[in-house]
CSV table of C-alpha atoms in Angstrom, one decimal:
chain,number,residue,atom,x,y,z
A,18,MET,CA,10.9,-78.5,-14.4
A,19,LEU,CA,12.6,-75.3,-13.1
A,20,ASN,CA,10.6,-72.7,-11.4
A,21,ILE,CA,11.8,-69.2,-10.4
A,22,ASP,CA,10.9,-68.9,-6.8
A,23,GLU,CA,9.4,-65.5,-5.9
A,24,PRO,CA,7.4,-64.2,-2.9
A,25,THR,CA,3.7,-64.4,-3.4
A,26,HIS,CA,3.2,-60.7,-3.0
A,27,LEU,CA,5.4,-60.0,-6.0
A,28,GLN,CA,3.3,-62.1,-8.3
A,29,PRO,CA,0.8,-60.3,-10.5
A,30,GLN,CA,-2.7,-60.3,-8.9
A,31,ILE,CA,-4.2,-61.6,-12.1
A,32,ALA,CA,-3.0,-65.2,-12.5
A,33,LEU,CA,-3.6,-65.1,-16.2
A,34,PHE,CA,-0.6,-62.8,-16.6
A,35,ARG,CA,1.9,-64.6,-14.3
A,36,LEU,CA,3.7,-66.4,-17.2
A,37,GLY,CA,3.6,-66.2,-21.0
A,38,PHE,CA,1.8,-69.5,-21.7
A,39,ARG,CA,-1.3,-68.5,-19.9
A,40,PRO,CA,-2.8,-65.6,-21.9
A,41,PHE,CA,-1.5,-66.8,-25.3
A,42,PHE,CA,-2.6,-70.4,-25.0
A,43,LEU,CA,-6.1,-69.4,-23.9
A,44,PHE,CA,-6.8,-66.5,-26.1
A,45,ALA,CA,-5.1,-68.0,-29.2
A,46,SER,CA,-7.3,-71.0,-28.8
A,47,LEU,CA,-10.4,-68.9,-28.4
A,48,PHE,CA,-9.4,-66.8,-31.4
A,49,SER,CA,-9.0,-70.0,-33.5
A,50,VAL,CA,-12.5,-71.0,-32.6
A,51,LEU,CA,-13.8,-67.5,-33.6
A,52,ALA,CA,-11.7,-67.3,-36.8
A,53,LEU,CA,-12.7,-70.7,-38.1
A,54,GLY,CA,-16.3,-70.1,-37.1
A,55,ILE,CA,-16.2,-67.0,-39.2
A,56,TRP,CA,-14.5,-68.9,-42.0
A,57,GLY,CA,-17.1,-71.6,-41.9
A,58,GLY,CA,-19.8,-69.0,-42.2
A,59,PHE,CA,-18.1,-67.5,-45.2
A,60,LEU,CA,-17.8,-70.9,-46.9
A,61,SER,CA,-21.6,-71.3,-46.2
A,62,GLY,CA,-22.4,-68.0,-47.8
A,63,MET,CA,-22.7,-65.9,-44.7
A,64,SER,CA,-19.8,-63.4,-44.5
A,65,LEU,CA,-19.2,-61.7,-41.2
A,66,LEU,CA,-16.0,-59.9,-42.3
A,67,PRO,CA,-15.8,-56.3,-43.3
A,68,VAL,CA,-16.3,-55.9,-47.1
A,69,SER,CA,-12.9,-54.3,-47.5
A,70,LEU,CA,-11.1,-57.3,-46.1
A,71,ASN,CA,-10.0,-60.1,-48.5
A,72,PRO,CA,-11.4,-63.2,-46.8
A,73,LEU,CA,-9.0,-65.7,-48.2
A,74,TRP,CA,-6.0,-63.7,-47.2
A,75,TRP,CA,-7.5,-63.0,-43.7
A,76,HIS,CA,-8.1,-66.8,-43.1
A,77,GLY,CA,-4.6,-67.8,-44.1
A,78,HIS,CA,-2.9,-64.9,-42.4
A,79,GLU,CA,-4.8,-65.1,-39.1
A,80,MET,CA,-4.5,-68.8,-38.6
A,81,ILE,CA,-0.7,-68.6,-39.1
A,82,PHE,CA,0.3,-65.2,-37.7
A,83,GLY,CA,-2.7,-64.7,-35.4
A,84,PHE,CA,-3.1,-68.2,-34.0
A,85,VAL,CA,0.0,-70.3,-34.4
A,86,CYS,CA,2.5,-67.5,-33.7
A,87,ALA,CA,0.7,-66.6,-30.5
A,88,VAL,CA,0.9,-70.1,-29.1
A,89,VAL,CA,4.6,-70.5,-30.1
A,90,ALA,CA,5.4,-67.1,-28.5
A,91,GLY,CA,3.6,-68.2,-25.3
A,92,PHE,CA,5.5,-71.5,-25.3
A,93,LEU,CA,8.9,-70.0,-25.9
A,94,LEU,CA,8.4,-67.1,-23.4
A,95,THR,CA,7.7,-69.8,-20.8
A,96,ALA,CA,10.3,-72.3,-21.9
A,97,VAL,CA,13.1,-69.7,-22.0
A,98,GLN,CA,12.7,-69.3,-18.2
A,99,ASN,CA,13.4,-73.0,-17.7
A,100,TRP,CA,16.3,-73.0,-20.2
A,101,THR,CA,18.1,-70.0,-18.9
A,102,GLY,CA,17.0,-69.7,-15.2
A,103,GLN,CA,16.0,-66.1,-15.9
A,104,PRO,CA,12.5,-64.9,-14.8
A,105,GLY,CA,10.0,-65.0,-17.6
A,106,ILE,CA,8.0,-61.9,-18.4
A,107,LYS,CA,4.8,-61.3,-16.4
A,108,GLY,CA,2.5,-58.5,-15.3
A,109,PRO,CA,2.5,-55.2,-17.2
A,110,MET,CA,5.1,-56.3,-19.7
A,111,LEU,CA,3.2,-59.5,-20.6
A,112,ILE,CA,0.0,-57.5,-20.7
A,113,GLY,CA,1.6,-55.1,-23.1
A,114,LEU,CA,2.9,-57.8,-25.5
A,115,PHE,CA,-0.5,-59.6,-25.3
A,116,GLY,CA,-2.2,-56.3,-26.3
A,117,VAL,CA,0.1,-55.9,-29.3
A,118,TRP,CA,-1.0,-59.4,-30.5
A,119,LEU,CA,-4.7,-59.0,-29.6
A,120,LEU,CA,-5.3,-55.5,-31.1
A,121,PRO,CA,-4.8,-56.4,-34.8
A,122,ARG,CA,-7.0,-59.5,-34.4
A,123,LEU,CA,-9.8,-57.3,-33.1
A,124,LEU,CA,-9.3,-54.4,-35.5
A,125,PHE,CA,-9.6,-56.7,-38.5
A,126,LEU,CA,-13.1,-57.6,-37.4
A,127,VAL,CA,-14.6,-54.4,-36.1
A,128,PRO,CA,-17.0,-52.6,-38.5
A,129,VAL,CA,-15.2,-49.3,-37.9
A,130,ALA,CA,-12.9,-48.1,-40.7
A,131,VAL,CA,-9.5,-48.6,-39.2
A,132,PRO,CA,-6.6,-47.9,-41.7
A,133,PHE,CA,-5.2,-51.2,-42.9
A,134,LYS,CA,-1.7,-50.0,-42.8
A,135,LEU,CA,-2.1,-49.1,-39.1
A,136,ILE,CA,-3.2,-52.6,-38.3
A,137,MET,CA,-0.3,-53.9,-40.3
A,138,PHE,CA,2.2,-51.8,-38.4
A,139,ILE,CA,0.9,-53.0,-35.0
A,140,ASP,CA,0.8,-56.6,-36.2
A,141,LEU,CA,4.4,-56.5,-37.5
A,142,LEU,CA,5.6,-55.4,-34.0
A,143,PHE,CA,4.6,-58.6,-32.3
A,144,LEU,CA,7.2,-61.1,-33.4
A,145,PRO,CA,10.2,-58.7,-33.1
A,146,LEU,CA,9.1,-57.8,-29.6
A,147,THR,CA,8.8,-61.4,-28.7
A,148,ALA,CA,12.2,-62.1,-30.2
A,149,VAL,CA,13.8,-59.3,-28.2
A,150,LEU,CA,12.3,-60.7,-24.9
A,151,ILE,CA,13.6,-64.2,-25.7
A,152,ALA,CA,17.0,-62.9,-26.8
A,153,ARG,CA,17.4,-60.9,-23.6
A,154,SER,CA,17.3,-64.0,-21.4
A,155,VAL,CA,19.4,-66.1,-23.7
A,156,ILE,CA,22.1,-63.4,-24.1
A,157,ARG,CA,22.3,-62.9,-20.3
A,158,VAL,CA,23.5,-66.4,-19.7
A,159,ARG,CA,25.2,-66.8,-23.1
A,160,GLN,CA,23.0,-69.8,-24.0
A,161,TRP,CA,23.7,-69.5,-27.7
A,162,ARG,CA,22.0,-72.8,-28.5
A,163,ASN,CA,18.6,-71.2,-28.0
A,164,PHE,CA,19.5,-68.0,-29.9
A,165,VAL,CA,18.4,-70.0,-33.0
A,166,PHE,CA,14.8,-68.8,-32.5
A,167,ILE,CA,15.7,-65.1,-33.1
A,168,PRO,CA,16.6,-65.4,-36.8
A,169,ILE,CA,13.6,-67.6,-37.3
A,170,PHE,CA,11.3,-65.0,-35.8
A,171,THR,CA,13.1,-62.4,-38.0
A,172,LEU,CA,12.3,-64.4,-41.1
A,173,LEU,CA,8.7,-64.9,-39.9
A,174,THR,CA,8.4,-61.1,-39.6
A,175,LEU,CA,9.6,-60.8,-43.2
A,176,MET,CA,7.1,-63.4,-44.4
A,177,ASN,CA,4.3,-61.5,-42.6
A,178,ALA,CA,5.4,-58.3,-44.3
A,179,LEU,CA,5.4,-60.0,-47.7
A,180,SER,CA,1.9,-61.3,-47.1
A,181,TYR,CA,0.8,-57.7,-46.3
A,182,TYR,CA,2.6,-56.4,-49.3
A,183,GLY,CA,0.9,-58.9,-51.6
A,184,VAL,CA,-2.6,-58.1,-50.4
A,185,LEU,CA,-2.0,-54.3,-50.5
A,186,THR,CA,-0.7,-54.4,-54.1
A,187,ASN,CA,-3.0,-57.2,-55.3
A,188,GLN,CA,0.0,-59.4,-56.1
A,189,PHE,CA,-1.1,-62.6,-54.6
A,190,ASP,CA,2.0,-64.5,-55.5
A,191,TRP,CA,3.6,-62.5,-52.7
A,192,VAL,CA,0.8,-63.5,-50.4
A,193,ASN,CA,1.4,-67.2,-51.1
A,194,ILE,CA,5.2,-66.7,-50.7
A,195,GLY,CA,4.6,-65.0,-47.3
A,196,LEU,CA,2.1,-67.5,-46.0
A,197,TYR,CA,3.7,-70.7,-47.3
A,198,GLY,CA,7.1,-69.6,-46.3
A,199,ALA,CA,5.8,-68.9,-42.8
A,200,VAL,CA,4.3,-72.4,-42.6
A,201,ILE,CA,7.7,-74.0,-43.3
A,202,LEU,CA,9.4,-71.7,-40.9
A,203,MET,CA,6.9,-72.7,-38.2
A,204,SER,CA,7.4,-76.3,-39.1
A,205,THR,CA,11.1,-75.7,-38.5
A,206,ILE,CA,10.3,-74.5,-35.0
A,207,VAL,CA,8.1,-77.5,-34.4
A,208,ALA,CA,10.9,-79.8,-35.7
A,209,LEU,CA,13.5,-78.1,-33.5
A,210,LEU,CA,11.3,-78.2,-30.4
A,211,GLY,CA,9.9,-81.6,-31.2
A,212,GLY,CA,13.4,-83.1,-31.4
A,213,ARG,CA,14.1,-81.8,-27.9
A,214,VAL,CA,10.8,-82.6,-26.1
A,215,ILE,CA,9.1,-85.6,-27.8
A,216,PRO,CA,11.9,-88.1,-27.2
A,217,PHE,CA,12.3,-86.7,-23.6
A,218,PHE,CA,8.6,-86.9,-22.8
A,219,THR,CA,8.4,-90.4,-24.3
A,220,GLU,CA,11.4,-91.7,-22.3
A,221,LYS,CA,9.9,-90.2,-19.0
A,222,ALA,CA,6.5,-91.7,-19.5
A,223,THR,CA,7.4,-95.2,-20.9
A,224,GLN,CA,10.1,-97.9,-20.7
A,225,TRP,CA,11.6,-96.7,-23.9
A,226,GLN,CA,15.3,-95.6,-23.8
A,227,ARG,CA,16.1,-92.4,-25.7
A,228,GLN,CA,18.8,-92.7,-28.4
A,229,SER,CA,21.5,-90.1,-29.0
A,230,SER,CA,20.7,-87.8,-31.9
A,231,ILE,CA,22.6,-88.1,-35.1
A,232,PRO,CA,24.2,-84.7,-35.9
A,233,ALA,CA,24.2,-85.2,-39.7
A,234,LEU,CA,20.5,-86.1,-39.6
A,235,GLU,CA,19.7,-83.0,-37.4
A,236,TRP,CA,21.6,-80.7,-39.7
A,237,LEU,CA,20.1,-82.2,-42.9
A,238,SER,CA,16.6,-81.7,-41.4
A,239,PHE,CA,17.0,-78.0,-41.0
A,240,ILE,CA,19.1,-77.4,-44.1
A,241,SER,CA,16.4,-79.1,-46.2
A,242,LEU,CA,13.6,-77.1,-44.6
A,243,ALA,CA,15.6,-73.9,-45.2
A,244,ALA,CA,16.1,-74.9,-48.9
A,245,LEU,CA,12.4,-75.4,-49.1
A,246,VAL,CA,11.7,-71.9,-47.9
A,247,VAL,CA,14.2,-70.6,-50.6
A,248,SER,CA,12.4,-72.7,-53.2
A,249,ILE,CA,9.0,-71.2,-52.2
A,250,VAL,CA,10.5,-67.7,-52.5
A,251,LEU,CA,11.9,-68.5,-55.9
A,252,GLN,CA,8.6,-70.1,-56.9
A,253,ASN,CA,10.4,-72.9,-58.6
A,254,ASP,CA,7.9,-75.8,-58.7
A,255,LEU,CA,10.5,-78.5,-59.4
A,256,LEU,CA,12.8,-77.3,-56.7
A,257,ILE,CA,9.9,-77.1,-54.3
A,258,ARG,CA,9.0,-80.8,-55.0
A,259,ILE,CA,12.6,-81.9,-54.6
A,260,THR,CA,13.3,-80.1,-51.4
A,261,ALA,CA,9.9,-81.1,-50.0
A,262,GLY,CA,10.7,-84.7,-50.7
A,263,ILE,CA,14.1,-84.6,-49.1
A,264,SER,CA,12.7,-82.8,-46.0
A,265,SER,CA,9.9,-85.4,-45.7
A,266,LEU,CA,12.3,-88.3,-45.8
A,267,VAL,CA,14.7,-86.8,-43.3
A,268,LEU,CA,12.0,-85.7,-40.9
A,269,LEU,CA,10.4,-89.2,-41.0
A,270,LEU,CA,13.8,-90.9,-40.3
A,271,ARG,CA,14.3,-88.5,-37.4
A,272,TRP,CA,10.9,-89.1,-36.0
A,273,HIS,CA,11.3,-92.9,-36.3
A,274,ARG,CA,14.1,-92.7,-33.7
A,275,TRP,CA,11.8,-91.0,-31.1
A,276,GLY,CA,10.1,-94.0,-29.6
A,277,TRP,CA,6.7,-93.6,-31.3
A,278,HIS,CA,6.0,-97.3,-30.9
A,279,ALA,CA,6.0,-96.9,-27.1
A,280,SER,CA,3.5,-94.0,-27.0
A,281,TRP,CA,0.2,-95.6,-27.8
A,282,ARG,CA,-1.0,-96.0,-24.2
A,283,VAL,CA,-0.4,-92.4,-23.3
A,284,PRO,CA,-2.6,-89.8,-25.0
A,285,LEU,CA,-0.2,-86.9,-24.2
A,286,LEU,CA,2.4,-88.8,-26.2
A,287,TRP,CA,0.7,-90.3,-29.2
A,288,SER,CA,-1.0,-87.0,-29.9
A,289,LEU,CA,2.5,-85.4,-30.1
A,290,HIS,CA,3.9,-88.1,-32.3
A,291,LEU,CA,1.0,-88.4,-34.7
A,292,SER,CA,0.6,-84.6,-35.0
A,293,TYR,CA,4.4,-84.2,-35.7
A,294,VAL,CA,4.3,-86.8,-38.5
A,295,CYS,CA,1.7,-84.7,-40.3
A,296,ILE,CA,4.6,-82.4,-41.3
A,297,PRO,CA,6.6,-85.0,-43.3
A,298,LEU,CA,3.4,-86.4,-44.7
A,299,GLY,CA,2.3,-83.0,-45.9
A,300,LEU,CA,5.8,-82.5,-47.5
A,301,ALA,CA,5.5,-85.9,-49.1
A,302,LEU,CA,2.2,-84.9,-50.7
A,303,ILE,CA,3.9,-81.8,-52.1
A,304,SER,CA,6.8,-83.9,-53.5
A,305,PHE,CA,4.3,-86.3,-55.1
A,306,GLY,CA,2.8,-83.5,-57.1
A,307,PHE,CA,-0.4,-82.8,-55.2
A,308,PRO,CA,-1.5,-79.1,-55.2
A,309,LEU,CA,0.7,-77.1,-52.8
A,310,SER,CA,-2.3,-76.1,-50.7
A,311,VAL,CA,-3.1,-79.8,-50.0
A,312,GLY,CA,0.3,-80.5,-48.5
A,313,MET,CA,0.4,-77.2,-46.7
A,314,HIS,CA,-3.0,-77.9,-45.1
A,315,SER,CA,-1.7,-81.3,-43.8
A,316,ILE,CA,1.1,-79.4,-42.2
A,317,THR,CA,-1.1,-76.5,-40.8
A,318,VAL,CA,-4.0,-78.6,-39.5
A,319,GLY,CA,-2.0,-81.5,-38.2
A,320,GLY,CA,1.6,-80.5,-37.8
A,321,LEU,CA,0.8,-77.1,-36.4
A,322,GLY,CA,-2.8,-77.2,-35.2
A,323,GLY,CA,-2.7,-80.8,-33.8
A,324,MET,CA,0.7,-80.3,-32.3
A,325,VAL,CA,-0.3,-77.0,-30.7
A,326,LEU,CA,-3.3,-78.7,-29.1
A,327,ALA,CA,-1.3,-81.6,-27.8
A,328,MET,CA,1.6,-79.4,-26.5
A,329,MET,CA,-0.8,-76.9,-24.8
A,330,ALA,CA,-2.6,-79.8,-23.1
A,331,ARG,CA,0.6,-81.0,-21.6
A,332,VAL,CA,2.4,-77.7,-20.8
A,333,SER,CA,-0.7,-76.2,-19.2
A,334,LEU,CA,-1.0,-79.1,-16.8
A,335,GLY,CA,2.7,-79.1,-15.8
A,336,HIS,CA,3.0,-75.4,-15.4
A,337,THR,CA,-0.1,-75.1,-13.3
A,338,GLY,CA,1.2,-77.7,-10.8
A,339,ARG,CA,-1.1,-80.5,-11.9
A,340,THR,CA,-0.4,-84.1,-12.7
A,341,LEU,CA,0.1,-85.0,-16.4
A,342,GLN,CA,-3.4,-86.5,-16.7
A,343,PRO,CA,-5.5,-84.7,-19.3
A,344,PRO,CA,-9.3,-84.3,-18.9
A,345,SER,CA,-11.2,-87.4,-20.0
A,346,LEU,CA,-12.4,-85.9,-23.3
A,347,MET,CA,-9.1,-84.6,-24.5
A,348,PRO,CA,-7.9,-87.8,-26.1
A,349,TYR,CA,-11.0,-87.6,-28.3
A,350,CYS,CA,-10.1,-84.0,-29.2
A,351,PHE,CA,-6.6,-85.2,-30.2
A,352,ALA,CA,-8.2,-87.8,-32.4
A,353,LEU,CA,-10.6,-85.2,-33.9
A,354,MET,CA,-7.6,-83.1,-35.0
A,355,LEU,CA,-6.1,-86.1,-36.8
A,356,LEU,CA,-9.5,-86.7,-38.5
A,357,ALA,CA,-9.5,-83.0,-39.5
A,358,VAL,CA,-6.2,-83.5,-41.3
A,359,LEU,CA,-7.6,-86.4,-43.3
A,360,LEU,CA,-10.8,-84.4,-44.1
A,361,ARG,CA,-8.9,-81.3,-45.2
A,362,VAL,CA,-6.5,-83.2,-47.4
A,363,LEU,CA,-9.5,-85.0,-49.1
A,364,ALA,CA,-11.2,-81.6,-49.6
A,365,GLY,CA,-8.3,-80.6,-51.7
A,366,ILE,CA,-8.3,-83.6,-54.0
A,367,LEU,CA,-12.1,-84.4,-54.2
A,368,PRO,CA,-13.6,-81.1,-55.5
A,369,LEU,CA,-17.2,-82.5,-55.7
A,370,TRP,CA,-17.1,-83.1,-51.9
A,371,SER,CA,-14.9,-80.2,-51.0
A,372,SER,CA,-17.7,-78.0,-49.3
A,373,LEU,CA,-18.9,-80.8,-47.0
A,374,LEU,CA,-15.3,-81.9,-46.2
A,375,LEU,CA,-14.2,-78.3,-45.5
A,376,LEU,CA,-17.1,-77.7,-43.1
A,377,SER,CA,-16.5,-81.1,-41.4
A,378,THR,CA,-12.9,-80.1,-40.9
A,379,ILE,CA,-13.9,-76.9,-39.3
A,380,ILE,CA,-16.4,-78.7,-37.0
A,381,CYS,CA,-13.6,-81.1,-35.8
A,382,TRP,CA,-11.4,-78.1,-35.0
A,383,LEU,CA,-14.2,-76.2,-33.2
A,384,VAL,CA,-15.0,-79.1,-31.0
A,385,ALA,CA,-11.4,-79.9,-30.2
A,386,PHE,CA,-10.3,-76.4,-29.4
A,387,GLY,CA,-13.6,-75.6,-27.8
A,388,CYS,CA,-13.1,-78.4,-25.3
A,389,PHE,CA,-9.6,-77.2,-24.6
A,390,CYS,CA,-10.9,-73.7,-23.8
A,391,LEU,CA,-13.7,-75.2,-21.6
A,392,TYR,CA,-11.4,-77.6,-19.6
A,393,TYR,CA,-8.1,-75.6,-19.6
A,394,GLY,CA,-9.5,-72.0,-19.4
A,395,PRO,CA,-10.1,-72.2,-15.6
A,396,MET,CA,-6.6,-73.7,-15.1
A,397,LEU,CA,-5.0,-70.9,-17.1
A,398,CYS,CA,-6.9,-68.2,-15.2
A,399,GLN,CA,-6.1,-69.5,-11.7
A,400,ALA,CA,-2.9,-69.6,-9.7
A,401,ARG,CA,-0.8,-72.8,-9.6
A,402,ILE,CA,-2.4,-75.4,-7.3
A,403,ASP,CA,1.0,-76.1,-5.7
A,404,GLY,CA,1.4,-72.5,-4.6
A,405,ARG,CA,4.5,-72.0,-6.7
A,406,PRO,CA,5.0,-68.9,-8.9
A,407,GLY,CA,4.2,-68.9,-12.6
């Protein structure tokens, strides 16, 4: 792990803003607990949202563009320092970017009448600003391999704009295109990063020997996911099912080569492997003809939510100078997220039990991410224990 050495007096006084993962991991997790608590209240007949806000749109939008995007941004802003050797953003610049993310989350919830289009404008700035900051480091060292995240962030911004357009014009097909398209784009980022780090982590922690990647399999993974995004935009159900089926098969074959069978004794590994596999499983559900929302929720709860929890648990330990040994309750939290996937999928196919299953899913999430905030919050707010910067 590369660290950019820097004199202590040049480090921000507030440790929370010394590197991108710190504020985004902590506050995105806290926000997910708040957002799903509010959503659970709404499902129980107790709405805490402003009456002018569409609750279904808010739930989908905020879990994708509020929660997942923040964690991915925090991860990439931290990882790009290791990749390029360029210092990551910190201090005032990081505080400013964090504020651009946080402000729309708060403005949606306050009872004061804030113009919706103003919130939209602020929110649409976050991903482009993050992309610029990542691109700046990548371009300086001409590390074009990592420039791939810039077009993905650009497409995510477009999907965010489409979701806003749909809710502003009451054309909810556009909302679904924006949100579902964003889920697949986020899955593409997870597939890309997963292919880099999951085999690497598995090899380091076990006796398993990593295999060389198969270029054709790698290309087919991302081409099929791109084709799925196009299918969603075209709203062609048959094409969606075909491309989802191809993506599912290719991603499963790819994952099978990552040493999953060697991971069961290490919670920080099996949590990554099993969360990742929720993506191809969700795509398989779509290809088999289950409702689109059922497959998408397998991806969002497990492939994104579970993966985020597992990755944050590992990255936060390593980047605060600690050994890679999670708190004793975290393996149970990883298991709760996998249980949440099962419950959420069943909620979509068992309508008579859907209310109970949905609330049970929310409880699993609240406990899992609540424990993360409780255990990791102090780590993220304190300086590295080894005295190094970051």
